[in-house]
């Protein structure tokens, strides 16, 4: 059985990592996908068992009604109750499905905007201040501000940032776009509610000097 499919082994590894860093006085959060399931209330308890103080939850996939799982009040209540019960803070949400929704594709554009906006609204409903907005795989928009894909992603982020400001939610872009191009987007939109998840692993892959 592959290592990542063995929940007991994964929990043990995560617990060792968490306890090692907690010993140094750090508070740690974990992405729920580390437990093999997405948008699952059970992951709150698993995070506690593994020794984490917080968790980042994915917002899921649009259903046949065009709604994300976290657009349903009953699931919002369940996540809130589990967070209190286990003492694990939901520190951020992640609109992970946007990786599959290139906003410059006419067939995907509406879903990309809807996923982003509903994810922001879910943050508000859960009292979560941060939404990670990823642009990988099909949604990667490159480094050229003149590229139509780059411009489309900037337009999307402008709309989402306006929505985020209204709800008091901060957006964090995560991508493999290099810093000068990201700086261009930040300058174009110019909002304290738009920031960057700077993942050194992603940047090293594209040859950026992270030091």
PDB file of C-alpha atoms in Angstrom:
ATOM      1  CA  UNK A   1       0.000   0.000   0.000  1.00  0.00           C
ATOM      2  CA  UNK A   2       1.430   3.424  -0.915  1.00  0.00           C
ATOM      3  CA  UNK A   3       2.557   5.421   2.089  1.00  0.00           C
ATOM      4  CA  UNK A   4       0.074   8.283   1.559  1.00  0.00           C
ATOM      5  CA  UNK A   5      -2.842   5.809   1.566  1.00  0.00           C
ATOM      6  CA  UNK A   6      -1.948   4.446   5.000  1.00  0.00           C
ATOM      7  CA  UNK A   7      -3.732   6.808   7.393  1.00  0.00           C
ATOM      8  CA  UNK A   8      -2.001   5.456  10.509  1.00  0.00           C
ATOM      9  CA  UNK A   9       1.449   5.989   9.018  1.00  0.00           C
ATOM     10  CA  UNK A  10       0.547   9.466   7.743  1.00  0.00           C
ATOM     11  CA  UNK A  11      -0.827  10.493  11.135  1.00  0.00           C
ATOM     12  CA  UNK A  12       2.313   9.232  12.855  1.00  0.00           C
ATOM     13  CA  UNK A  13       4.593  11.190  10.520  1.00  0.00           C
ATOM     14  CA  UNK A  14       2.500  14.348  10.863  1.00  0.00           C
ATOM     15  CA  UNK A  15       2.424  13.987  14.652  1.00  0.00           C
ATOM     16  CA  UNK A  16       6.220  13.674  14.811  1.00  0.00           C
ATOM     17  CA  UNK A  17       6.639  16.798  12.671  1.00  0.00           C
ATOM     18  CA  UNK A  18       4.099  18.747  14.705  1.00  0.00           C
ATOM     19  CA  UNK A  19       5.511  17.766  18.076  1.00  0.00           C
ATOM     20  CA  UNK A  20       9.060  18.580  16.978  1.00  0.00           C
ATOM     21  CA  UNK A  21       8.157  22.098  15.897  1.00  0.00           C
ATOM     22  CA  UNK A  22       5.714  22.702  18.753  1.00  0.00           C
ATOM     23  CA  UNK A  23       8.551  21.951  21.147  1.00  0.00           C
ATOM     24  CA  UNK A  24      10.242  25.031  19.729  1.00  0.00           C
ATOM     25  CA  UNK A  25       7.203  27.111  20.654  1.00  0.00           C
ATOM     26  CA  UNK A  26       5.689  27.353  17.182  1.00  0.00           C
ATOM     27  CA  UNK A  27       1.969  27.057  16.469  1.00  0.00           C
ATOM     28  CA  UNK A  28       1.353  24.857  13.456  1.00  0.00           C
ATOM     29  CA  UNK A  29      -1.460  24.366  10.972  1.00  0.00           C
ATOM     30  CA  UNK A  30      -1.881  21.620   8.390  1.00  0.00           C
ATOM     31  CA  UNK A  31      -3.576  21.418   4.993  1.00  0.00           C
ATOM     32  CA  UNK A  32      -6.530  19.028   5.279  1.00  0.00           C
ATOM     33  CA  UNK A  33      -5.505  17.167   2.116  1.00  0.00           C
ATOM     34  CA  UNK A  34      -2.649  15.709   4.203  1.00  0.00           C
ATOM     35  CA  UNK A  35      -5.288  13.382   5.641  1.00  0.00           C
ATOM     36  CA  UNK A  36      -6.428  12.135   2.233  1.00  0.00           C
ATOM     37  CA  UNK A  37      -9.898  13.728   2.224  1.00  0.00           C
ATOM     38  CA  UNK A  38     -11.203  17.137   1.214  1.00  0.00           C
ATOM     39  CA  UNK A  39     -13.923  19.294   2.762  1.00  0.00           C
ATOM     40  CA  UNK A  40     -14.362  16.706   5.521  1.00  0.00           C
ATOM     41  CA  UNK A  41     -15.305  17.680   9.078  1.00  0.00           C
ATOM     42  CA  UNK A  42     -13.440  14.570  10.285  1.00  0.00           C
ATOM     43  CA  UNK A  43     -10.164  16.251   9.325  1.00  0.00           C
ATOM     44  CA  UNK A  44     -10.502  18.685  12.244  1.00  0.00           C
ATOM     45  CA  UNK A  45     -10.235  15.782  14.703  1.00  0.00           C
ATOM     46  CA  UNK A  46      -7.403  14.229  12.724  1.00  0.00           C
ATOM     47  CA  UNK A  47      -5.470  17.498  12.886  1.00  0.00           C
ATOM     48  CA  UNK A  48      -5.889  17.536  16.659  1.00  0.00           C
ATOM     49  CA  UNK A  49      -4.778  13.912  16.922  1.00  0.00           C
ATOM     50  CA  UNK A  50      -1.682  14.703  14.858  1.00  0.00           C
ATOM     51  CA  UNK A  51      -0.776  17.570  17.192  1.00  0.00           C
ATOM     52  CA  UNK A  52      -1.693  20.586  15.067  1.00  0.00           C
ATOM     53  CA  UNK A  53      -3.159  23.850  16.359  1.00  0.00           C
ATOM     54  CA  UNK A  54      -4.869  24.818  13.113  1.00  0.00           C
ATOM     55  CA  UNK A  55      -6.018  23.561   9.749  1.00  0.00           C
ATOM     56  CA  UNK A  56      -6.593  24.892   6.234  1.00  0.00           C
ATOM     57  CA  UNK A  57      -9.777  23.590   4.618  1.00  0.00           C
ATOM     58  CA  UNK A  58     -10.472  23.259   0.894  1.00  0.00           C
ATOM     59  CA  UNK A  59     -13.686  24.787  -0.413  1.00  0.00           C
ATOM     60  CA  UNK A  60     -14.475  21.902  -2.770  1.00  0.00           C
ATOM     61  CA  UNK A  61     -16.108  21.514  -6.165  1.00  0.00           C
ATOM     62  CA  UNK A  62     -19.258  23.133  -7.560  1.00  0.00           C
ATOM     63  CA  UNK A  63     -22.201  20.717  -7.480  1.00  0.00           C
ATOM     64  CA  UNK A  64     -25.046  20.330  -9.966  1.00  0.00           C
ATOM     65  CA  UNK A  65     -26.714  23.392  -8.430  1.00  0.00           C
ATOM     66  CA  UNK A  66     -23.588  25.448  -8.979  1.00  0.00           C
ATOM     67  CA  UNK A  67     -22.804  25.574  -5.249  1.00  0.00           C
ATOM     68  CA  UNK A  68     -19.669  24.720  -3.301  1.00  0.00           C
ATOM     69  CA  UNK A  69     -19.967  22.373  -0.307  1.00  0.00           C
ATOM     70  CA  UNK A  70     -19.168  25.297   1.998  1.00  0.00           C
ATOM     71  CA  UNK A  71     -22.088  27.263   0.564  1.00  0.00           C
ATOM     72  CA  UNK A  72     -24.404  25.041   2.611  1.00  0.00           C
ATOM     73  CA  UNK A  73     -25.092  26.394   6.136  1.00  0.00           C
ATOM     74  CA  UNK A  74     -25.346  22.908   7.643  1.00  0.00           C
ATOM     75  CA  UNK A  75     -21.755  22.082   6.694  1.00  0.00           C
ATOM     76  CA  UNK A  76     -20.562  25.474   7.929  1.00  0.00           C
ATOM     77  CA  UNK A  77     -22.157  24.713  11.317  1.00  0.00           C
ATOM     78  CA  UNK A  78     -20.533  21.287  11.438  1.00  0.00           C
ATOM     79  CA  UNK A  79     -17.064  22.724  10.772  1.00  0.00           C
ATOM     80  CA  UNK A  80     -17.551  25.419  13.419  1.00  0.00           C
ATOM     81  CA  UNK A  81     -18.696  22.882  15.994  1.00  0.00           C
ATOM     82  CA  UNK A  82     -15.772  20.556  15.250  1.00  0.00           C
ATOM     83  CA  UNK A  83     -13.309  23.440  15.504  1.00  0.00           C
ATOM     84  CA  UNK A  84     -14.587  24.334  18.979  1.00  0.00           C
ATOM     85  CA  UNK A  85     -14.841  20.719  20.098  1.00  0.00           C
ATOM     86  CA  UNK A  86     -11.260  19.833  19.166  1.00  0.00           C
ATOM     87  CA  UNK A  87      -9.671  23.222  19.820  1.00  0.00           C
ATOM     88  CA  UNK A  88      -8.323  23.399  16.265  1.00  0.00           C
ATOM     89  CA  UNK A  89      -8.592  26.763  14.523  1.00  0.00           C
ATOM     90  CA  UNK A  90      -9.593  26.940  10.869  1.00  0.00           C
ATOM     91  CA  UNK A  91      -6.874  29.394   9.895  1.00  0.00           C
ATOM     92  CA  UNK A  92      -7.565  29.623   6.157  1.00  0.00           C
ATOM     93  CA  UNK A  93      -9.561  28.201   3.285  1.00  0.00           C
ATOM     94  CA  UNK A  94      -8.171  27.145  -0.094  1.00  0.00           C
ATOM     95  CA  UNK A  95     -10.081  27.406  -3.372  1.00  0.00           C
ATOM     96  CA  UNK A  96      -8.133  24.440  -4.730  1.00  0.00           C
ATOM     97  CA  UNK A  97     -10.582  23.680  -7.533  1.00  0.00           C
ATOM     98  CA  UNK A  98      -9.466  26.864  -9.271  1.00  0.00           C
ATOM     99  CA  UNK A  99      -6.371  24.983 -10.430  1.00  0.00           C
ATOM    100  CA  UNK A 100      -8.680  23.238 -12.904  1.00  0.00           C
ATOM    101  CA  UNK A 101     -10.523  26.374 -14.003  1.00  0.00           C
ATOM    102  CA  UNK A 102      -8.495  28.579 -16.387  1.00  0.00           C
ATOM    103  CA  UNK A 103     -10.460  31.826 -16.343  1.00  0.00           C
ATOM    104  CA  UNK A 104      -9.500  32.672 -19.954  1.00  0.00           C
ATOM    105  CA  UNK A 105     -11.325  29.569 -21.194  1.00  0.00           C
ATOM    106  CA  UNK A 106     -14.905  30.579 -22.108  1.00  0.00           C
ATOM    107  CA  UNK A 107     -16.195  27.214 -20.865  1.00  0.00           C
ATOM    108  CA  UNK A 108     -14.467  27.581 -17.480  1.00  0.00           C
ATOM    109  CA  UNK A 109     -14.662  31.322 -16.839  1.00  0.00           C
ATOM    110  CA  UNK A 110     -18.026  31.385 -15.055  1.00  0.00           C
ATOM    111  CA  UNK A 111     -17.045  28.475 -12.814  1.00  0.00           C
ATOM    112  CA  UNK A 112     -13.742  30.146 -11.943  1.00  0.00           C
ATOM    113  CA  UNK A 113     -15.456  33.359 -10.862  1.00  0.00           C
ATOM    114  CA  UNK A 114     -18.203  31.503  -8.996  1.00  0.00           C
ATOM    115  CA  UNK A 115     -15.727  29.261  -7.178  1.00  0.00           C
ATOM    116  CA  UNK A 116     -13.674  32.256  -6.087  1.00  0.00           C
ATOM    117  CA  UNK A 117     -16.642  34.339  -4.929  1.00  0.00           C
ATOM    118  CA  UNK A 118     -18.327  31.480  -3.061  1.00  0.00           C
ATOM    119  CA  UNK A 119     -15.008  30.620  -1.405  1.00  0.00           C
ATOM    120  CA  UNK A 120     -14.741  34.200  -0.126  1.00  0.00           C
ATOM    121  CA  UNK A 121     -18.297  34.020   1.182  1.00  0.00           C
ATOM    122  CA  UNK A 122     -17.442  30.739   2.924  1.00  0.00           C
ATOM    123  CA  UNK A 123     -14.544  32.485   4.661  1.00  0.00           C
ATOM    124  CA  UNK A 124     -16.954  35.072   5.990  1.00  0.00           C
ATOM    125  CA  UNK A 125     -19.423  32.410   7.151  1.00  0.00           C
ATOM    126  CA  UNK A 126     -16.665  30.523   8.993  1.00  0.00           C
ATOM    127  CA  UNK A 127     -15.016  33.680  10.395  1.00  0.00           C
ATOM    128  CA  UNK A 128     -11.839  32.734   8.525  1.00  0.00           C
ATOM    129  CA  UNK A 129      -9.715  35.725   7.456  1.00  0.00           C
ATOM    130  CA  UNK A 130      -7.640  34.197   4.628  1.00  0.00           C
ATOM    131  CA  UNK A 131      -8.387  32.502   1.306  1.00  0.00           C
ATOM    132  CA  UNK A 132      -5.605  30.859  -0.679  1.00  0.00           C
ATOM    133  CA  UNK A 133      -6.236  31.334  -4.418  1.00  0.00           C
ATOM    134  CA  UNK A 134      -4.029  28.905  -6.356  1.00  0.00           C
ATOM    135  CA  UNK A 135      -3.000  29.171 -10.011  1.00  0.00           C
ATOM    136  CA  UNK A 136      -1.289  25.913 -10.922  1.00  0.00           C
ATOM    137  CA  UNK A 137      -1.627  23.358 -13.705  1.00  0.00           C
ATOM    138  CA  UNK A 138      -4.356  24.412 -16.166  1.00  0.00           C
ATOM    139  CA  UNK A 139      -4.786  27.752 -14.373  1.00  0.00           C
ATOM    140  CA  UNK A 140      -1.117  28.793 -14.463  1.00  0.00           C
ATOM    141  CA  UNK A 141      -0.877  32.172 -16.201  1.00  0.00           C
ATOM    142  CA  UNK A 142       2.878  32.637 -16.675  1.00  0.00           C
ATOM    143  CA  UNK A 143       5.132  35.661 -16.252  1.00  0.00           C
ATOM    144  CA  UNK A 144       4.252  37.950 -19.170  1.00  0.00           C
ATOM    145  CA  UNK A 145       1.850  40.783 -18.251  1.00  0.00           C
ATOM    146  CA  UNK A 146       0.984  41.153 -21.939  1.00  0.00           C
ATOM    147  CA  UNK A 147      -0.113  37.536 -22.307  1.00  0.00           C
ATOM    148  CA  UNK A 148      -3.932  37.172 -22.603  1.00  0.00           C
ATOM    149  CA  UNK A 149      -3.873  34.506 -19.882  1.00  0.00           C
ATOM    150  CA  UNK A 150      -2.026  36.833 -17.522  1.00  0.00           C
ATOM    151  CA  UNK A 151      -4.489  39.634 -18.241  1.00  0.00           C
ATOM    152  CA  UNK A 152      -7.476  37.330 -17.686  1.00  0.00           C
ATOM    153  CA  UNK A 153      -6.075  36.172 -14.341  1.00  0.00           C
ATOM    154  CA  UNK A 154      -5.520  39.807 -13.329  1.00  0.00           C
ATOM    155  CA  UNK A 155      -9.142  40.645 -14.193  1.00  0.00           C
ATOM    156  CA  UNK A 156     -10.339  37.692 -12.129  1.00  0.00           C
ATOM    157  CA  UNK A 157      -8.216  38.726  -9.168  1.00  0.00           C
ATOM    158  CA  UNK A 158      -9.487  42.296  -9.428  1.00  0.00           C
ATOM    159  CA  UNK A 159     -13.093  41.082  -9.128  1.00  0.00           C
ATOM    160  CA  UNK A 160     -12.277  38.647  -6.328  1.00  0.00           C
ATOM    161  CA  UNK A 161     -10.301  41.268  -4.423  1.00  0.00           C
ATOM    162  CA  UNK A 162     -13.241  43.669  -4.557  1.00  0.00           C
ATOM    163  CA  UNK A 163     -15.461  40.913  -3.165  1.00  0.00           C
ATOM    164  CA  UNK A 164     -12.878  40.049  -0.513  1.00  0.00           C
ATOM    165  CA  UNK A 165     -12.653  43.675   0.624  1.00  0.00           C
ATOM    166  CA  UNK A 166     -16.426  43.740   1.149  1.00  0.00           C
ATOM    167  CA  UNK A 167     -16.225  40.640   3.363  1.00  0.00           C
ATOM    168  CA  UNK A 168     -12.984  41.524   5.175  1.00  0.00           C
ATOM    169  CA  UNK A 169     -11.137  38.537   3.702  1.00  0.00           C
ATOM    170  CA  UNK A 170      -7.510  38.601   2.559  1.00  0.00           C
ATOM    171  CA  UNK A 171      -6.644  36.711  -0.626  1.00  0.00           C
ATOM    172  CA  UNK A 172      -3.306  34.986  -1.052  1.00  0.00           C
ATOM    173  CA  UNK A 173      -2.097  34.168  -4.579  1.00  0.00           C
ATOM    174  CA  UNK A 174      -0.086  30.960  -4.856  1.00  0.00           C
ATOM    175  CA  UNK A 175       1.515  30.117  -8.189  1.00  0.00           C
ATOM    176  CA  UNK A 176       4.784  29.538  -9.989  1.00  0.00           C
ATOM    177  CA  UNK A 177       4.703  33.030 -11.426  1.00  0.00           C
ATOM    178  CA  UNK A 178       7.941  34.837 -10.620  1.00  0.00           C
ATOM    179  CA  UNK A 179       8.119  37.812  -8.296  1.00  0.00           C
ATOM    180  CA  UNK A 180       8.349  40.657 -10.879  1.00  0.00           C
ATOM    181  CA  UNK A 181       5.144  39.465 -12.554  1.00  0.00           C
ATOM    182  CA  UNK A 182       3.362  39.006  -9.220  1.00  0.00           C
ATOM    183  CA  UNK A 183       4.499  42.491  -8.210  1.00  0.00           C
ATOM    184  CA  UNK A 184       2.883  43.763 -11.419  1.00  0.00           C
ATOM    185  CA  UNK A 185      -0.474  42.250 -10.381  1.00  0.00           C
ATOM    186  CA  UNK A 186      -0.212  43.609  -6.846  1.00  0.00           C
ATOM    187  CA  UNK A 187       0.544  47.090  -8.215  1.00  0.00           C
ATOM    188  CA  UNK A 188      -2.304  46.900 -10.745  1.00  0.00           C
ATOM    189  CA  UNK A 189      -4.918  45.937  -8.149  1.00  0.00           C
ATOM    190  CA  UNK A 190      -3.354  47.859  -5.266  1.00  0.00           C
ATOM    191  CA  UNK A 191      -5.312  46.477  -2.331  1.00  0.00           C
ATOM    192  CA  UNK A 192      -4.253  45.444   1.187  1.00  0.00           C
ATOM    193  CA  UNK A 193      -6.633  42.505   0.756  1.00  0.00           C
ATOM    194  CA  UNK A 194      -4.489  40.923  -1.976  1.00  0.00           C
ATOM    195  CA  UNK A 195      -1.241  39.301  -0.917  1.00  0.00           C
ATOM    196  CA  UNK A 196       0.971  36.327  -1.853  1.00  0.00           C
ATOM    197  CA  UNK A 197       1.536  32.843  -0.472  1.00  0.00           C
ATOM    198  CA  UNK A 198       5.252  32.768  -1.213  1.00  0.00           C
ATOM    199  CA  UNK A 199       6.126  29.082  -1.425  1.00  0.00           C
ATOM    200  CA  UNK A 200       9.892  28.707  -1.716  1.00  0.00           C
ATOM    201  CA  UNK A 201       9.465  25.222  -3.197  1.00  0.00           C
ATOM    202  CA  UNK A 202       7.411  26.579  -6.088  1.00  0.00           C
ATOM    203  CA  UNK A 203       9.880  29.376  -6.708  1.00  0.00           C
ATOM    204  CA  UNK A 204      12.893  27.090  -6.681  1.00  0.00           C
ATOM    205  CA  UNK A 205      11.226  24.948  -9.359  1.00  0.00           C
ATOM    206  CA  UNK A 206      11.077  27.950 -11.713  1.00  0.00           C
ATOM    207  CA  UNK A 207      14.624  29.035 -10.911  1.00  0.00           C
ATOM    208  CA  UNK A 208      13.886  32.037  -8.720  1.00  0.00           C
ATOM    209  CA  UNK A 209      16.475  32.960  -6.107  1.00  0.00           C
ATOM    210  CA  UNK A 210      14.531  32.643  -2.845  1.00  0.00           C
ATOM    211  CA  UNK A 211      17.469  33.807  -0.762  1.00  0.00           C
TER     212      UNK A 211
END
